[in-house]
Each structure stands twice: as structure tokens, then as C-alpha cells.
PDB file of C-alpha atoms in Angstrom:
ATOM      1  CA  UNK A 139       2.108   2.684   3.136  1.00 92.00           C
ATOM      2  CA  UNK A 140       4.443   2.881   6.081  1.00 95.00           C
ATOM      3  CA  UNK A 141       4.292   4.490   9.509  1.00 95.00           C
ATOM      4  CA  UNK A 142       7.446   5.979  10.943  1.00 92.00           C
ATOM      5  CA  UNK A 143       8.949   8.736  13.018  1.00 93.00           C
ATOM      6  CA  UNK A 144      10.558  11.788  11.445  1.00 94.00           C
ATOM      7  CA  UNK A 145      13.868  13.305  12.535  1.00 96.00           C
ATOM      8  CA  UNK A 146      11.815  15.796  14.551  1.00 95.00           C
ATOM      9  CA  UNK A 147       9.924  13.045  16.362  1.00 93.00           C
ATOM     10  CA  UNK A 148       6.631  13.364  14.479  1.00 95.00           C
ATOM     11  CA  UNK A 149       4.766  10.137  13.717  1.00 97.00           C
ATOM     12  CA  UNK A 150       3.926  10.062   9.990  1.00 98.00           C
ATOM     13  CA  UNK A 151       2.032   7.924   7.501  1.00 97.00           C
ATOM     14  CA  UNK A 152       3.809   7.850   4.151  1.00 97.00           C
ATOM     15  CA  UNK A 153       2.492   6.364   0.932  1.00 98.00           C
ATOM     16  CA  UNK A 154       4.818   5.636  -1.952  1.00 97.00           C
ATOM     17  CA  UNK A 155       5.228   3.559  -5.071  1.00 98.00           C
ATOM     18  CA  UNK A 156       8.210   1.647  -6.396  1.00 97.00           C
ATOM     19  CA  UNK A 157       8.870   1.533 -10.132  1.00 95.00           C
ATOM     20  CA  UNK A 158      12.007  -0.356 -10.947  1.00 96.00           C
ATOM     21  CA  UNK A 159      14.828   1.227  -8.971  1.00 97.00           C
ATOM     22  CA  UNK A 160      12.871   4.450  -8.350  1.00 98.00           C
ATOM     23  CA  UNK A 161      10.819   5.145  -5.218  1.00 96.00           C
ATOM     24  CA  UNK A 162       8.245   7.909  -5.646  1.00 97.00           C
ATOM     25  CA  UNK A 163       6.592   9.657  -2.717  1.00 96.00           C
ATOM     26  CA  UNK A 164       2.815   9.959  -3.086  1.00 98.00           C
ATOM     27  CA  UNK A 165       1.925  11.642   0.206  1.00 98.00           C
ATOM     28  CA  UNK A 166       2.971  12.082   3.813  1.00 96.00           C
ATOM     29  CA  UNK A 167       0.929  13.301   6.750  1.00 98.00           C
ATOM     30  CA  UNK A 168       0.993  13.303  10.519  1.00 98.00           C
ATOM     31  CA  UNK A 169      -1.088  10.519  12.078  1.00 97.00           C
ATOM     32  CA  UNK A 170      -4.394  11.219  13.790  1.00 97.00           C
ATOM     33  CA  UNK A 171      -4.807  10.602  17.514  1.00 97.00           C
ATOM     34  CA  UNK A 172      -6.720   7.371  16.787  1.00 96.00           C
ATOM     35  CA  UNK A 173      -3.964   6.153  14.450  1.00 95.00           C
ATOM     36  CA  UNK A 174      -1.309   7.045  17.039  1.00 94.00           C
ATOM     37  CA  UNK A 175      -3.117   5.034  19.725  1.00 94.00           C
ATOM     38  CA  UNK A 176      -3.430   2.012  17.416  1.00 93.00           C
ATOM     39  CA  UNK A 177       0.260   2.262  16.485  1.00 91.00           C
ATOM     40  CA  UNK A 178       1.348   2.487  20.125  1.00 90.00           C
ATOM     41  CA  UNK A 179      -0.809  -0.512  21.104  1.00 92.00           C
ATOM     42  CA  UNK A 180       1.043  -2.597  18.527  1.00 84.00           C
TER      43      UNK A 180
END
């Protein structure tokens, strides 16, 4: 799982899997307020 900012400035949690040279997206969602606060605190 990774946390990152989209091109539109939305903070997202993305889960994915790597199989060989292929990266497959499992899910992506906007973070909750609690997750955002934890991310911003570092």
C-alpha cells in the first residue's frame, strides 16, 4: 500500500501487487480525515 497525492491534489491510499514486471492495481480510495491527520503529522 502507498499513500500519495493525485494530479488533482487528492490524497489517496492505493493498494497494488507486483507479479514479475506487471503491477496490478487492487484498489484506490481517498483517505479519511484521521488518515490525513496521521499522514500530515509524519
